[in-house]
Short mmCIF file of C-alpha atoms and ligand atoms in Angstrom, two decimals:
data_model
loop_
_atom_site.label_atom_id
_atom_site.label_comp_id
_atom_site.label_asym_id
_atom_site.label_seq_id
_atom_site.Cartn_x
_atom_site.Cartn_y
_atom_site.Cartn_z
CA MET Z 1 121.74 121.32 78.80
CA LEU Z 2 118.79 119.97 76.84
CA ASN Z 3 118.73 116.17 76.66
CA LEU Z 4 115.78 114.95 74.66
CA VAL Z 5 114.60 111.40 74.06
CA LEU Z 6 112.60 111.23 70.84
CA PHE Z 7 110.38 108.17 71.06
CA GLY Z 8 108.04 106.35 68.73
CA PRO Z 9 107.71 103.28 66.52
CA PRO Z 10 109.68 102.78 63.29
CA GLY Z 11 108.35 105.25 60.73
CA ALA Z 12 106.87 107.67 63.29
CA GLY Z 13 108.98 110.55 61.96
CA LYS Z 14 111.82 110.63 64.50
CA GLY Z 15 114.48 111.24 61.84
CA THR Z 16 112.55 114.12 60.23
CA GLN Z 17 111.80 115.83 63.54
CA SER Z 18 115.35 115.22 64.82
CA GLU Z 19 116.78 117.27 61.94
CA LYS Z 20 114.54 120.22 62.79
CA LEU Z 21 115.23 119.97 66.53
CA ILE Z 22 119.00 119.83 65.94
CA ALA Z 23 118.83 122.97 63.77
CA LYS Z 24 116.86 124.84 66.44
CA TYR Z 25 118.59 123.69 69.64
CA HIS Z 26 122.08 122.79 68.27
CA LEU Z 27 121.92 119.33 69.77
CA VAL Z 28 124.22 116.39 69.01
CA HIS Z 29 122.19 113.67 67.27
CA LEU Z 30 122.68 110.18 68.70
CA SER Z 31 120.76 107.66 66.58
CA THR Z 32 121.68 104.08 67.47
CA GLY Z 33 120.23 102.91 64.11
CA ASP Z 34 122.60 105.29 62.24
CA LEU Z 35 125.54 104.31 64.48
CA LEU Z 36 124.88 100.62 63.80
CA ARG Z 37 124.54 101.21 60.05
CA SER Z 38 127.95 103.01 60.05
CA GLN Z 39 129.48 99.99 61.79
CA ILE Z 40 127.99 97.75 59.10
CA ALA Z 41 129.29 100.04 56.32
CA ALA Z 42 132.76 100.03 57.92
CA GLY Z 43 132.67 96.22 58.03
CA THR Z 44 133.52 95.98 61.74
CA GLU Z 45 132.91 92.85 63.77
CA LEU Z 46 130.25 94.67 65.78
CA GLY Z 47 128.58 95.69 62.49
CA GLN Z 48 128.57 92.13 61.21
CA ARG Z 49 126.97 90.83 64.38
CA ALA Z 50 124.37 93.62 64.40
CA LYS Z 51 123.50 93.18 60.72
CA SER Z 52 122.19 89.64 61.10
CA LEU Z 53 119.78 90.81 63.83
CA MET Z 54 118.77 94.04 62.08
CA ASP Z 55 118.02 92.07 58.90
CA GLN Z 56 115.49 90.08 60.92
CA GLY Z 57 113.95 93.16 62.58
CA ILE Z 58 115.22 92.08 66.01
CA LEU Z 59 116.86 94.43 68.55
CA VAL Z 60 120.64 94.13 68.99
CA PRO Z 61 121.83 93.34 72.57
CA ASP Z 62 121.56 96.16 75.12
CA GLU Z 63 125.29 96.17 75.94
CA VAL Z 64 126.17 96.86 72.28
CA VAL Z 65 124.08 100.03 71.98
CA ILE Z 66 124.84 101.18 75.54
CA GLY Z 67 128.58 100.92 74.74
CA MET Z 68 128.13 103.03 71.60
CA ILE Z 69 126.19 105.71 73.50
CA ASP Z 70 128.79 105.74 76.29
CA SER Z 71 131.57 106.49 73.75
CA LYS Z 72 129.56 109.25 72.07
CA LEU Z 73 128.77 110.96 75.39
CA ASN Z 74 132.48 110.91 76.22
CA GLU Z 75 133.43 112.27 72.79
CA ASN Z 76 130.99 115.20 73.03
CA GLN Z 77 131.50 116.56 76.52
CA THR Z 78 131.10 120.20 75.48
CA ALA Z 79 127.85 119.69 73.51
CA PRO Z 80 124.88 121.94 74.42
CA GLY Z 81 122.73 118.81 74.62
CA PHE Z 82 121.77 115.55 72.95
CA ILE Z 83 118.86 114.15 71.06
CA PHE Z 84 118.48 110.41 71.56
CA ASP Z 85 116.77 108.89 68.53
CA GLY Z 86 115.94 105.18 68.52
CA PHE Z 87 117.49 104.85 71.99
CA PRO Z 88 116.63 103.81 74.70
CA ARG Z 89 114.60 100.96 73.21
CA THR Z 90 114.37 98.77 76.33
CA VAL Z 91 113.98 99.55 80.04
CA PRO Z 92 117.57 98.37 80.83
CA GLN Z 93 118.81 100.80 78.14
CA ALA Z 94 116.83 103.62 79.79
CA GLN Z 95 118.34 102.77 83.19
CA ALA Z 96 121.84 102.63 81.69
CA LEU Z 97 121.31 106.01 80.03
CA ASP Z 98 120.30 107.58 83.36
CA ASP Z 99 123.43 106.10 84.96
CA LEU Z 100 125.71 107.38 82.17
CA LEU Z 101 124.21 110.88 82.31
CA THR Z 102 124.60 110.94 86.11
CA ILE Z 103 128.34 110.30 85.66
CA HIS Z 104 128.43 113.46 83.51
CA ASP Z 105 126.29 115.33 86.07
CA GLU Z 106 123.43 115.48 83.57
CA ARG Z 107 119.88 114.14 83.20
CA ILE Z 108 117.12 113.61 80.63
CA THR Z 109 115.02 116.76 80.23
CA THR Z 110 112.01 114.99 78.72
CA MET Z 111 110.87 112.22 76.43
CA VAL Z 112 108.64 113.20 73.50
CA ALA Z 113 106.69 110.31 71.98
CA LEU Z 114 105.36 110.51 68.41
CA VAL Z 115 102.11 108.55 68.20
CA VAL Z 116 101.20 106.94 64.84
CA GLU Z 117 99.05 103.84 64.23
CA GLU Z 118 100.43 100.69 62.62
CA GLU Z 119 98.78 100.86 59.17
CA GLU Z 120 100.13 104.39 58.63
CA LEU Z 121 103.61 103.27 59.81
CA THR Z 122 103.66 100.36 57.35
CA ARG Z 123 102.63 102.68 54.49
CA ARG Z 124 105.35 105.21 55.37
CA LEU Z 125 108.11 102.61 55.76
CA LEU Z 126 107.30 100.83 52.50
CA SER Z 127 107.37 104.18 50.74
CA ARG Z 128 110.70 105.11 52.42
CA GLY Z 129 112.05 101.69 51.36
CA GLN Z 130 111.65 102.65 47.70
CA THR Z 131 114.32 105.36 48.06
CA SER Z 132 116.24 104.82 51.33
CA GLY Z 133 118.07 101.67 50.24
CA ARG Z 134 117.42 100.26 53.74
CA PRO Z 135 116.76 96.54 53.36
CA ASP Z 136 114.61 96.53 56.53
CA ASP Z 137 112.15 98.99 54.91
CA GLN Z 138 111.50 96.93 51.80
CA ASN Z 139 109.61 93.95 53.15
CA GLU Z 140 106.20 94.21 54.80
CA GLU Z 141 106.72 91.15 56.98
CA LEU Z 142 109.96 92.60 58.34
CA ILE Z 143 108.30 95.94 59.02
CA ARG Z 144 105.54 94.21 61.01
CA ARG Z 145 108.20 92.28 62.91
CA ARG Z 146 109.92 95.59 63.86
CA VAL Z 147 106.62 97.10 65.01
CA LYS Z 148 105.94 93.94 67.06
CA GLU Z 149 109.43 94.17 68.62
CA TYR Z 150 108.66 97.82 69.41
CA ASN Z 151 105.29 97.00 71.00
CA GLU Z 152 106.77 94.24 73.15
CA LYS Z 153 110.16 95.58 74.22
CA THR Z 154 110.12 99.33 73.65
CA THR Z 155 106.63 100.46 74.74
CA PRO Z 156 107.52 99.92 78.46
CA VAL Z 157 110.20 102.62 78.10
CA ALA Z 158 107.37 105.21 77.94
CA GLY Z 159 106.24 104.06 81.40
CA TYR Z 160 109.79 104.40 82.68
CA TYR Z 161 109.88 108.12 81.79
CA SER Z 162 106.25 108.66 82.73
CA ASN Z 163 107.08 107.47 86.27
CA GLN Z 164 109.71 110.21 86.39
CA GLY Z 165 107.15 112.80 85.16
CA LYS Z 166 109.07 113.14 81.88
CA TYR Z 167 106.67 111.82 79.25
CA ALA Z 168 104.89 113.89 76.59
CA ALA Z 169 102.84 112.34 73.76
CA ILE Z 170 102.39 114.13 70.43
CA ASP Z 171 100.16 113.15 67.50
CA GLY Z 172 102.65 112.13 64.80
CA VAL Z 173 100.13 112.40 61.96
CA GLY Z 174 99.63 115.74 60.21
CA ASP Z 175 101.71 118.63 58.94
CA ILE Z 176 105.45 118.23 59.70
CA ASN Z 177 105.80 121.84 60.86
CA ASN Z 178 102.77 121.62 63.15
CA ILE Z 179 104.17 118.45 64.73
CA PHE Z 180 107.50 120.25 65.18
CA GLU Z 181 105.77 123.21 66.89
CA ALA Z 182 103.98 120.81 69.24
CA ILE Z 183 107.30 119.17 70.18
CA CYS Z 184 108.97 122.57 70.79
CA HIS Z 185 106.06 123.52 73.05
CA LYS Z 186 106.61 120.38 75.16
CA VAL Z 187 110.36 121.08 75.29
CA THR Z 188 109.74 124.60 76.58
CA GLU Z 189 107.39 123.26 79.27
CA ALA Z 190 109.94 120.64 80.35
CA GLN Z 191 112.73 123.24 80.51
CA GLN Z 192 110.62 125.28 82.94
CA ASP Z 193 110.08 122.33 85.31
P1 ADP M 1 113.60 102.23 62.83
O1 ADP M 1 113.24 103.04 64.04
O2 ADP M 1 113.16 102.85 61.56
O3 ADP M 1 113.23 100.77 62.93
P2 ADP M 1 116.47 102.41 63.40
O4 ADP M 1 117.33 102.96 62.35
O5 ADP M 1 116.32 103.18 64.65
O6 ADP M 1 115.11 102.16 62.66
O7 ADP M 1 116.94 100.92 63.79
C1 ADP M 1 117.15 99.91 62.83
C2 ADP M 1 117.46 98.59 63.55
O8 ADP M 1 118.66 98.75 64.33
C3 ADP M 1 116.42 98.10 64.55
O9 ADP M 1 115.41 97.33 63.93
C4 ADP M 1 117.29 97.27 65.53
O10 ADP M 1 117.58 96.00 64.99
C5 ADP M 1 118.60 98.05 65.58
N1 ADP M 1 118.62 99.05 66.69
C6 ADP M 1 118.65 100.40 66.56
N2 ADP M 1 118.68 101.01 67.77
C7 ADP M 1 118.66 100.00 68.69
C8 ADP M 1 118.65 99.97 70.12
N3 ADP M 1 118.66 101.10 70.87
N4 ADP M 1 118.63 98.76 70.74
C9 ADP M 1 118.63 97.62 70.03
N5 ADP M 1 118.62 97.58 68.69
C10 ADP M 1 118.63 98.75 68.00
#
């Protein structure tokens, strides 16, 4: 199985690269942002609680996203692999993911981090906000808040995988296909380990 963590700040291109990786490796896409937005759209209690935090650019509690990932892993037991997009976003989430995968006799193959600096991220997100309809992409202050939340709570997750020898950084600025090729190269290397 190929279990890939796609890592990077909001606007780094995780969604774009996920689509290409799914097409190539036939992975099941697990995006906690998308899962939370479906809960909001369905008007569930979980969705309502998450929305007030997401509207402020703050992370939702670990147990909420871990519970959603747990259900999806159970629902997709015959999948050839998973791509984790926007998860894990804290070190406790990374530990919980390792524990859940161990139950299924699986493990993370590698984490690929897309590296993009903050001014470029803000530009990309404001431009996405003009068409995506996502309220959290339409306000510069909120975008900066999300990047700050990322720098404080999510950056340590890179160290978590690096300690396991499973961290690969890729320059997230440039041609989409070239970035994709660079990711595939890292995946091939990790599969040979
Ligand atoms: P982006 O990476 O563009 O900020 P996402 O769609 O991944 O967007 O997430 C949108 C929001 O959903 C985040 O700002 C956060 O509030 C919440 N969220 C998504 N994934 C997680 C997670 N793993 N842990 C906590 N909160 C999350």
